[in-house]
mmCIF file of C-alpha atoms and ligand atoms in Angstrom:
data_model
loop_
_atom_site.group_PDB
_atom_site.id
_atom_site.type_symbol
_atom_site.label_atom_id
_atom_site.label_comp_id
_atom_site.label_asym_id
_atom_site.label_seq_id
_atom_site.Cartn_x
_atom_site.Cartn_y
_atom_site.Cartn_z
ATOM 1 C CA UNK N 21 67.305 128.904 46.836
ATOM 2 C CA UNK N 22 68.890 126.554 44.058
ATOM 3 C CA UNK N 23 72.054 127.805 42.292
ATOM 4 C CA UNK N 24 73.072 125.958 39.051
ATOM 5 C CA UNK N 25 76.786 125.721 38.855
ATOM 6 C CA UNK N 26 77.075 128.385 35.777
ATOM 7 C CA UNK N 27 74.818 130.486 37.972
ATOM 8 C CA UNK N 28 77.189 130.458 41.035
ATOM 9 C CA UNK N 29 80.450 130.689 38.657
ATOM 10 C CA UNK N 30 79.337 134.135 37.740
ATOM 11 C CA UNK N 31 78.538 135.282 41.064
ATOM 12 C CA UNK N 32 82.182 133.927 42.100
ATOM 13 C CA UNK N 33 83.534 135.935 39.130
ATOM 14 C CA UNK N 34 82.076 138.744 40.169
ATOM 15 C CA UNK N 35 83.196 138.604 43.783
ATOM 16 C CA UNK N 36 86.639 137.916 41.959
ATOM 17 C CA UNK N 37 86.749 141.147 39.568
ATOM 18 C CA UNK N 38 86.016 143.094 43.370
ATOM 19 C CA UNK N 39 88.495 141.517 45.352
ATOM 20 C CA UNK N 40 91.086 141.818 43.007
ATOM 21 C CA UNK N 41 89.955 145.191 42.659
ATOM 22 C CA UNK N 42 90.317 146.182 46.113
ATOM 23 C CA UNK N 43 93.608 144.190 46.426
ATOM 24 C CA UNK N 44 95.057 146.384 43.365
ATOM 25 C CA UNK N 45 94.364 149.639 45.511
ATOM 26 C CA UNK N 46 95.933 147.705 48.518
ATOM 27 C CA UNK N 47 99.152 147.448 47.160
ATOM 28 C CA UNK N 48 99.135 151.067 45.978
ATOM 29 C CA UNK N 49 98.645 152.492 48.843
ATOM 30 C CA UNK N 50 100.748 150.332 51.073
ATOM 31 C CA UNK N 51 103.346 152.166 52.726
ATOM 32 C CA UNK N 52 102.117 155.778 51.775
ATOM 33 C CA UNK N 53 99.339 156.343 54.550
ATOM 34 C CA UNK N 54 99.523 159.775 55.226
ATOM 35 C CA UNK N 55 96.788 159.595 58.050
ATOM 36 C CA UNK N 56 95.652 156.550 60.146
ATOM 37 C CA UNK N 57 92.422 157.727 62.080
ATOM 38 C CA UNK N 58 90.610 155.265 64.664
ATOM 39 C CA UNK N 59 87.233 154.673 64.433
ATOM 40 C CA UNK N 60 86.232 154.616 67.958
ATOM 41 C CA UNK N 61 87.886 151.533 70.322
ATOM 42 C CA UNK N 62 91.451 152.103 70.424
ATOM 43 C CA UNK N 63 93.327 150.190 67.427
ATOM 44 C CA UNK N 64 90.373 149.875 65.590
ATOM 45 C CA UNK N 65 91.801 151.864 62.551
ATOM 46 C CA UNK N 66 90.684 153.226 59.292
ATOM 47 C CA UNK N 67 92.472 154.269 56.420
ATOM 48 C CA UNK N 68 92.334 155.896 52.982
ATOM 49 C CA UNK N 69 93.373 152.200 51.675
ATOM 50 C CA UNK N 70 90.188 150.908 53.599
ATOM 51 C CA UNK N 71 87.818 153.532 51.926
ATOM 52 C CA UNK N 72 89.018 153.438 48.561
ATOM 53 C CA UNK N 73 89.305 149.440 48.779
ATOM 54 C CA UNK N 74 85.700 149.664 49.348
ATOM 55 C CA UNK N 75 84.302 151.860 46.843
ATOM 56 C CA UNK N 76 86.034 150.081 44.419
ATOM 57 C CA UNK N 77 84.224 146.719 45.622
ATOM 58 C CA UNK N 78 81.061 149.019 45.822
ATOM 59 C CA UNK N 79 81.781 149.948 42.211
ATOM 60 C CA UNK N 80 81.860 146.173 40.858
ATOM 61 C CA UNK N 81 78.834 144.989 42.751
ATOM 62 C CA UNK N 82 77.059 148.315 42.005
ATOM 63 C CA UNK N 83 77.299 147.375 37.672
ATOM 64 C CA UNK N 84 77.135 143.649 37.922
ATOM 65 C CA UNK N 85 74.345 142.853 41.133
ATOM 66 C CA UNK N 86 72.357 146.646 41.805
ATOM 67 C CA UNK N 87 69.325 144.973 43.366
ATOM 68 C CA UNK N 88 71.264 143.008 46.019
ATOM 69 C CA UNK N 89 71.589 144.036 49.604
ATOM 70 C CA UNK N 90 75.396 144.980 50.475
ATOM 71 C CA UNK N 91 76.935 145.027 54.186
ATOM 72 C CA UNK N 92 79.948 146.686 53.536
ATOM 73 C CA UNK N 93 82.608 147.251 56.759
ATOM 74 C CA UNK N 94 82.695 151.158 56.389
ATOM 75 C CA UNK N 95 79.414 152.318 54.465
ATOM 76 C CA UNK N 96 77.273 149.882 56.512
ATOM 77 C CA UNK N 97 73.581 148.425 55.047
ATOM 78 C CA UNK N 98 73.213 149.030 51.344
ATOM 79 C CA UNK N 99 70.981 148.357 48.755
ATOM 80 C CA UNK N 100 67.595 146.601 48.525
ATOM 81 C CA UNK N 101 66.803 144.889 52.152
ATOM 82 C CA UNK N 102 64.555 142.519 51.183
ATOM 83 C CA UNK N 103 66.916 140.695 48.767
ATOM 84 C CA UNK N 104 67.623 137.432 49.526
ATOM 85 C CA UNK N 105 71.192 138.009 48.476
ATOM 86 C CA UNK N 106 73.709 139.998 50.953
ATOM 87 C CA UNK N 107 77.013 140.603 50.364
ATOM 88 C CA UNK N 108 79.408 141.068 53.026
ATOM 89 C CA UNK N 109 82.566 142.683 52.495
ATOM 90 C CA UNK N 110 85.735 143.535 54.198
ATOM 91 C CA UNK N 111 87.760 146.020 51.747
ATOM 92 C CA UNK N 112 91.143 145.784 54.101
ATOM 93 C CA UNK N 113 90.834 142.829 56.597
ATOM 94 C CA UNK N 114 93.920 143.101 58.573
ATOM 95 C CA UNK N 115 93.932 146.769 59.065
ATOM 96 C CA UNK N 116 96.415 147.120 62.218
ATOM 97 C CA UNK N 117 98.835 144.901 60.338
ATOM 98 C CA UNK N 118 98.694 147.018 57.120
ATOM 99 C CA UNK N 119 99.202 150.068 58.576
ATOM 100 C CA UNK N 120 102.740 148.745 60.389
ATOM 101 C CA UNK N 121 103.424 147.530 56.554
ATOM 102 C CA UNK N 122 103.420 143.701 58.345
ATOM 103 C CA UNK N 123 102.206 141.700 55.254
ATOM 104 C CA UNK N 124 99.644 139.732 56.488
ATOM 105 C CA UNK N 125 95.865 141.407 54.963
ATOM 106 C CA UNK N 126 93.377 140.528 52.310
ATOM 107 C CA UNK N 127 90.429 141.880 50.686
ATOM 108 C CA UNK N 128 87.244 139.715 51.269
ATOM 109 C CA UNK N 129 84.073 139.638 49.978
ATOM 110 C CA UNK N 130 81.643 137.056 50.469
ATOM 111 C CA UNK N 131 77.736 136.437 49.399
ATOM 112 C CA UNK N 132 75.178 135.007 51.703
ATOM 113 C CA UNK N 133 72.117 133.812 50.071
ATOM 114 C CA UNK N 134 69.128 132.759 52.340
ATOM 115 C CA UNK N 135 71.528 133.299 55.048
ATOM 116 C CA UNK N 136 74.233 130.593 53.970
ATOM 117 C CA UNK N 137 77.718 131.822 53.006
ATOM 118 C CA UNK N 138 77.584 130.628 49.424
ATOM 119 C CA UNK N 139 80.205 132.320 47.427
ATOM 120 C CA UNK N 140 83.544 133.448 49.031
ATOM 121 C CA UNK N 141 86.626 135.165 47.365
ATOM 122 C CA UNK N 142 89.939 136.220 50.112
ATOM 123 C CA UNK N 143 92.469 137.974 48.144
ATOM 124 C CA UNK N 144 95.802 138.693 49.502
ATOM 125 C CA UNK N 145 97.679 140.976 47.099
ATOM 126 C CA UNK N 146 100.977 141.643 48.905
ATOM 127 C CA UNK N 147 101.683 137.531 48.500
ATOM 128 C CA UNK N 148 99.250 137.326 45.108
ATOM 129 C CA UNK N 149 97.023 134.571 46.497
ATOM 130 C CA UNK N 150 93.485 134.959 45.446
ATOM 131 C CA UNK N 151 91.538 132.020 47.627
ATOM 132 C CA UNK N 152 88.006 131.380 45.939
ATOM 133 C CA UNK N 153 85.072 129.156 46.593
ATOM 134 C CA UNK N 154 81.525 128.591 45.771
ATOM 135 C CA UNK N 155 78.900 125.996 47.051
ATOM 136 C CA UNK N 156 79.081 122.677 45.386
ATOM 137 C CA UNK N 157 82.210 123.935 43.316
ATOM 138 C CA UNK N 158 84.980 123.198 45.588
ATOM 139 C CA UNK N 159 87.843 125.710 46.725
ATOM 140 C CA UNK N 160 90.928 126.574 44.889
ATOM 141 C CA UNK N 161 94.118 129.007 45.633
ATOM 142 C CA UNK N 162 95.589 130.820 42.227
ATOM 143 C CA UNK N 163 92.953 128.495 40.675
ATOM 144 C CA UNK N 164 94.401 124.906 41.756
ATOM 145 C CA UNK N 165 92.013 122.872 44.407
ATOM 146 C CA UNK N 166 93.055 122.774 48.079
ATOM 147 C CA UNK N 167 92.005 121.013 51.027
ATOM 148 C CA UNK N 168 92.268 121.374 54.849
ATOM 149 C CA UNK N 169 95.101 119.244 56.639
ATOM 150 C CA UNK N 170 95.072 115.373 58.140
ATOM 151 C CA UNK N 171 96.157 116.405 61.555
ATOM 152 C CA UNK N 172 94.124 114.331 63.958
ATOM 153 C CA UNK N 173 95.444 115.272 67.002
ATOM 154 C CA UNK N 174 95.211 118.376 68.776
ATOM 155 C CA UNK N 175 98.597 118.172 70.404
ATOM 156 C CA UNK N 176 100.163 117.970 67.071
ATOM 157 C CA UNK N 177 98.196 120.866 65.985
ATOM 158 C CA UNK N 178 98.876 124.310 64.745
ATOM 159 C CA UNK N 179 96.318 126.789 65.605
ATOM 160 C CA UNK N 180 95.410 130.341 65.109
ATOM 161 C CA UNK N 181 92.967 132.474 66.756
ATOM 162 C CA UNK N 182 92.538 136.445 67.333
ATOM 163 C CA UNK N 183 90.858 139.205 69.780
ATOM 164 C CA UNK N 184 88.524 141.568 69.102
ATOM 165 C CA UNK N 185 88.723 145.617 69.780
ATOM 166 C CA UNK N 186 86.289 145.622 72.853
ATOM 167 C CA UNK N 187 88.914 143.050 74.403
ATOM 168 C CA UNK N 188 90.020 145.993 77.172
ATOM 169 C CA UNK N 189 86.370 146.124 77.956
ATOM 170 C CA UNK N 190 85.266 142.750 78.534
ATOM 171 C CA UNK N 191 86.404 139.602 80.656
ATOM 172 C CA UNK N 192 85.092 137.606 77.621
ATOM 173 C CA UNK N 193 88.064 138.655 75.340
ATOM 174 C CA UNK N 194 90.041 134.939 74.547
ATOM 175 C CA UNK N 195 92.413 136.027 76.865
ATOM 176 C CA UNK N 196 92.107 132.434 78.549
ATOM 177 C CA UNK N 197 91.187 130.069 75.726
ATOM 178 C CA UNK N 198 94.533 131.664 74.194
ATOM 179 C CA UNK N 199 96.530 130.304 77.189
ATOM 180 C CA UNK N 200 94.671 127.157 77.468
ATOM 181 C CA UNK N 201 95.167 126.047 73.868
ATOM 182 C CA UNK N 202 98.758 127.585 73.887
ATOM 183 C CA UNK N 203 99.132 124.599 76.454
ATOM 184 C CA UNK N 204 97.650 121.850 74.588
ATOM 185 C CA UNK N 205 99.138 122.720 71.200
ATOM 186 C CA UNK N 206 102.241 123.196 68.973
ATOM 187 C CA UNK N 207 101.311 127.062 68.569
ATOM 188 C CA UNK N 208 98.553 128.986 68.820
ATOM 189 C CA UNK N 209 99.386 131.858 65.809
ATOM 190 C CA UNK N 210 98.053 135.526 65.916
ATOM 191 C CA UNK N 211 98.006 136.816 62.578
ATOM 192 C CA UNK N 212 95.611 139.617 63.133
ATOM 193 C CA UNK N 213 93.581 138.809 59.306
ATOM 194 C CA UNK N 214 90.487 136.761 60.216
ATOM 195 C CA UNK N 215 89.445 135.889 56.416
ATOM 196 C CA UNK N 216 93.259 134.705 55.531
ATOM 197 C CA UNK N 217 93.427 132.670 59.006
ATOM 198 C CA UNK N 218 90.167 131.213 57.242
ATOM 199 C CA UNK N 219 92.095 130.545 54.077
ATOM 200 C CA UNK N 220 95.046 128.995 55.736
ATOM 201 C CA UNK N 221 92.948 126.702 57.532
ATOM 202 C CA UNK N 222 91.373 125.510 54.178
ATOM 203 C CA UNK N 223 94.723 125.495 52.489
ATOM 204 C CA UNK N 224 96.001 122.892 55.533
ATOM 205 C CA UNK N 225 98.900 125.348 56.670
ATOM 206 C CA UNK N 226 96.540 125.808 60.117
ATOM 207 C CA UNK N 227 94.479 123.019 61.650
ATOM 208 C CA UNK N 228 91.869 124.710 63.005
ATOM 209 C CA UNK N 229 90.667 128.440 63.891
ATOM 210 C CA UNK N 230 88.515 130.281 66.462
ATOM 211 C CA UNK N 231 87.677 133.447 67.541
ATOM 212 C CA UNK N 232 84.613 135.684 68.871
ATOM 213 C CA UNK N 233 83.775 139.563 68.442
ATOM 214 C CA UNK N 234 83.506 138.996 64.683
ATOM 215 C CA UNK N 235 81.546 140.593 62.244
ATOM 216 C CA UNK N 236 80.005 138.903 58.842
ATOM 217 C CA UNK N 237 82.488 140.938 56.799
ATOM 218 C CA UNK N 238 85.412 138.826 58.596
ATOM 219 C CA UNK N 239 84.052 135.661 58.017
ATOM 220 C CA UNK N 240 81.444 135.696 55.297
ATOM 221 C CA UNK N 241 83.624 134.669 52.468
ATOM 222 C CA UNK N 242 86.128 132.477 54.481
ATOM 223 C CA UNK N 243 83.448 130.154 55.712
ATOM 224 C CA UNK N 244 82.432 128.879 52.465
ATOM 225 C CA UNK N 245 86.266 128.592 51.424
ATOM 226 C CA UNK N 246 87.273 126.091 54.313
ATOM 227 C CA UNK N 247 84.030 124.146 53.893
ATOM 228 C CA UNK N 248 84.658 123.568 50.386
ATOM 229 C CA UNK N 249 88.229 122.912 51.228
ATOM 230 C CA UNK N 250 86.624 119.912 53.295
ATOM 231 C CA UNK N 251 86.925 121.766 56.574
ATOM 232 C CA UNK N 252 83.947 122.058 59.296
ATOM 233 C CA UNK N 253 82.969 125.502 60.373
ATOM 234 C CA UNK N 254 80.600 125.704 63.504
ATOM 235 C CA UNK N 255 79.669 127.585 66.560
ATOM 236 C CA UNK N 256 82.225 126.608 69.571
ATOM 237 C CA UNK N 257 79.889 123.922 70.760
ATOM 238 C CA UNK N 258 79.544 122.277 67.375
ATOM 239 C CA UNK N 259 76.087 123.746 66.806
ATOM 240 C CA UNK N 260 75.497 125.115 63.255
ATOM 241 C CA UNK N 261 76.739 128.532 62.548
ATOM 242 C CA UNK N 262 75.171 131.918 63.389
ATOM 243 C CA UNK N 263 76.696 134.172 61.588
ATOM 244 C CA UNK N 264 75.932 136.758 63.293
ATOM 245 C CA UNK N 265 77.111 135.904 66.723
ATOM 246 C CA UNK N 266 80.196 136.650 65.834
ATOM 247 C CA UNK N 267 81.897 133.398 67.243
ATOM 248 C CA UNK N 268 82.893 131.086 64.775
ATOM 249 C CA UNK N 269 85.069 127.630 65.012
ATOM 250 C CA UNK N 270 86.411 126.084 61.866
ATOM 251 C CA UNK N 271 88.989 123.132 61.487
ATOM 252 C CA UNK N 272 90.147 120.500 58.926
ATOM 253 C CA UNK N 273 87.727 118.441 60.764
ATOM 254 C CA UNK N 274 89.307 115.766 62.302
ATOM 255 C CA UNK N 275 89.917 117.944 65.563
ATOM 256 C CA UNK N 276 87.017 119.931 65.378
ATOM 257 C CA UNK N 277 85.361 117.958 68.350
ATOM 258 C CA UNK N 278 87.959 117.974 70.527
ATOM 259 C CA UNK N 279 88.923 121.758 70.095
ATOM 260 C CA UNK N 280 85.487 122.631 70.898
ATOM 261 C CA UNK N 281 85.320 120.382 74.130
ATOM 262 C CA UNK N 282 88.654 122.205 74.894
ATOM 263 C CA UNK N 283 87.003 125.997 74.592
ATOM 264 C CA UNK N 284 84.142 124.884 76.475
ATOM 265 C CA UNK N 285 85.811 124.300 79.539
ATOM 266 C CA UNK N 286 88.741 126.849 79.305
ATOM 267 C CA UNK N 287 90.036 127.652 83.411
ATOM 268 C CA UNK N 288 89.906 131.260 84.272
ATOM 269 C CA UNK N 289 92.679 133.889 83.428
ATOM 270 C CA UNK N 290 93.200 133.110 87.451
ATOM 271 C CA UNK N 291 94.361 130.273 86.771
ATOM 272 C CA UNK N 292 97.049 131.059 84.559
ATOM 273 C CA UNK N 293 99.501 132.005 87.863
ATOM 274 C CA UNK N 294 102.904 131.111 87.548
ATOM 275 C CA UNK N 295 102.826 127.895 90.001
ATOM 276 C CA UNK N 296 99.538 126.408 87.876
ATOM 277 C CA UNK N 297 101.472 127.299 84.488
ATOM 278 C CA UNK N 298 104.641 125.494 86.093
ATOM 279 C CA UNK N 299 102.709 122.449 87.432
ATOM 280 C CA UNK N 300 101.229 122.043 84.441
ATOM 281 C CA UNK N 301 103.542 121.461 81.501
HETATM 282 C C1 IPD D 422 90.134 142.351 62.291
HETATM 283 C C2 IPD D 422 90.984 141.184 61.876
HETATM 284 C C3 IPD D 422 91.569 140.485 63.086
HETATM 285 C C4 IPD D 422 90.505 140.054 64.059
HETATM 286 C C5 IPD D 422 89.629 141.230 64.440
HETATM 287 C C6 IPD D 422 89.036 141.851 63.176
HETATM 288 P P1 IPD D 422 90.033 144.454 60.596
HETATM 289 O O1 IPD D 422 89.563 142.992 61.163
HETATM 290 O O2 IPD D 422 90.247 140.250 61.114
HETATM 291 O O3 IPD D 422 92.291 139.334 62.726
HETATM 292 O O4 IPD D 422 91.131 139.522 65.199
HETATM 293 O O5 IPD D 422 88.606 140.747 65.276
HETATM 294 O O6 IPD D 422 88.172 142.914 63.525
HETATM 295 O O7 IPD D 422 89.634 145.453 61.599
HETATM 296 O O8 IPD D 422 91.488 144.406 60.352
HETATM 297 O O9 IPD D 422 89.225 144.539 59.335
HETATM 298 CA CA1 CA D 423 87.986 142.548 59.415
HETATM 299 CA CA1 CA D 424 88.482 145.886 57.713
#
């Protein structure tokens, strides 16, 4: 489906008007949680911030886009199904860290047309940096354009990453590819927001990102940010993206083939013993 640029500008303004929406709400209720329930998995944690957050995104899409379908983090499937346009929203991405008052968290809501991430908007309101993008219109931060970094190497690289909440419960948690690119790297970083480690890749201050156990709502809008940014975003081995695997690789591009050869043949956590570790640097 063909956009015209004044067609996607409003859908970006829109997506703006809810972010910054949720992010006002954010900041209101940072600090002053009275209750912090979890939703199921240990850590995975909801909030009043989360659920207000999102009715207030709800709200804005609700007046501006009615007939479009909505996959929102804590209501679930909304609206029309059979609309070709799905918006994917996280109302508090970063919960754990917001709830210990660390400031590193971000509203982000994203719209997937035909199954492309086409219009992205990340705001972080404890730092006031709204990161927006649309296809074909390029990415900006407080409205200025950014691009993704020159590193070319991956040992001169800095590199985030994260772990899902069914990490005690599965072997596949990133436990290894952590260590491995820990190794290879100047840093591997752990902020614990997976639509800001987006927007930090596309603003150049990370080189690359990866992480599995993801849902669209994490990565929706940040997808279309870092690829406008000039970035790559792919599935591990390079293929194109499925959303909806929840594994997701994304880089300035110049190391993007060599971090995915890397994750592809990560050793074992047995291997990470405390002779192989010493041998090895
Ligand atoms: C989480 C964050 C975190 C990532 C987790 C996500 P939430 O989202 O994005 O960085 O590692 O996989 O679930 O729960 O704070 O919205
Ligand atoms: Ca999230
Ligand atoms: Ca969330």
């Amino acid at each position: 489906m063909n956009h015209t640029p004044e067609q996607l500008q409003i859908l970006l303004d829109i997506a703006t008007e809810a972010a910054m929406a949720a992010g006002v709400v954010l900041q209101n209720y940072l600090g002053k949680l009275e209750e912090i329930e979890e939703k199921g998995r240990p850590g995975d944690l909801v909030t009043a911030a989360d659920k207000a957050a999102e009715a207030e995104i709800l709200a804005v899409l609700r007046r501006h886009v009615p007939d479009h379908q909505i996959l929102a983090e804590e209501s679930g499937q909304l609206g029309d199904k059979s609309s070709e346009y799905l918006w994917a929203i996280d109302p508090l991405d970063g919960t754990t860290n917001y709830a210990h008052q660390y400031p590193f968290f971000s509203a982000s809501v994203g719209l997937i047309i035909g199954g492309v991430s086409t219009v992205g908007v990340v705001f972080d309101p404890f730092h006031n940096e709204l990161f927006r993008a649309a296809r074909g219109l390029g990415a900006t931060r407080n409205r200025r354009p950014i691009g993704v970094s020159k590193t070319t190497q991956l040992s001169k690289s800095l590199l985030v990453s994260g772990f899902a909440y069914d990490r005690r419960e599965t072997s596949d948690n990133n436990y290894a590819e952590f260590c491995h690119l820990t190794h290879l790297t100047q840093g591997v970083r752990r902020s614990g927001s997976a639509s800001l480690d987006l927007c930090h890749v596309a603003m150049g201050r990370l080189d690359g990102y990866w992480e599995r156990g993801l849902s669209p709502w994490d990565v929706a809008a940040g997808v279309v940010i870092v690829e406008e940014a000039g970035g790559r975003v792919t599935a591990y081995d390079t293929s194109p993206l499925a959303i909806a695997s929840g594994r997701i690789l994304a880089t300035n591009g110049h190391i993007h083939d060599s971090l995915s050869t890397e994750l592809l043949q990560v050793p074992s956590m047995a291997a990470w013993s405390s002779d192989v570790v010493k041998n090895s640097v």
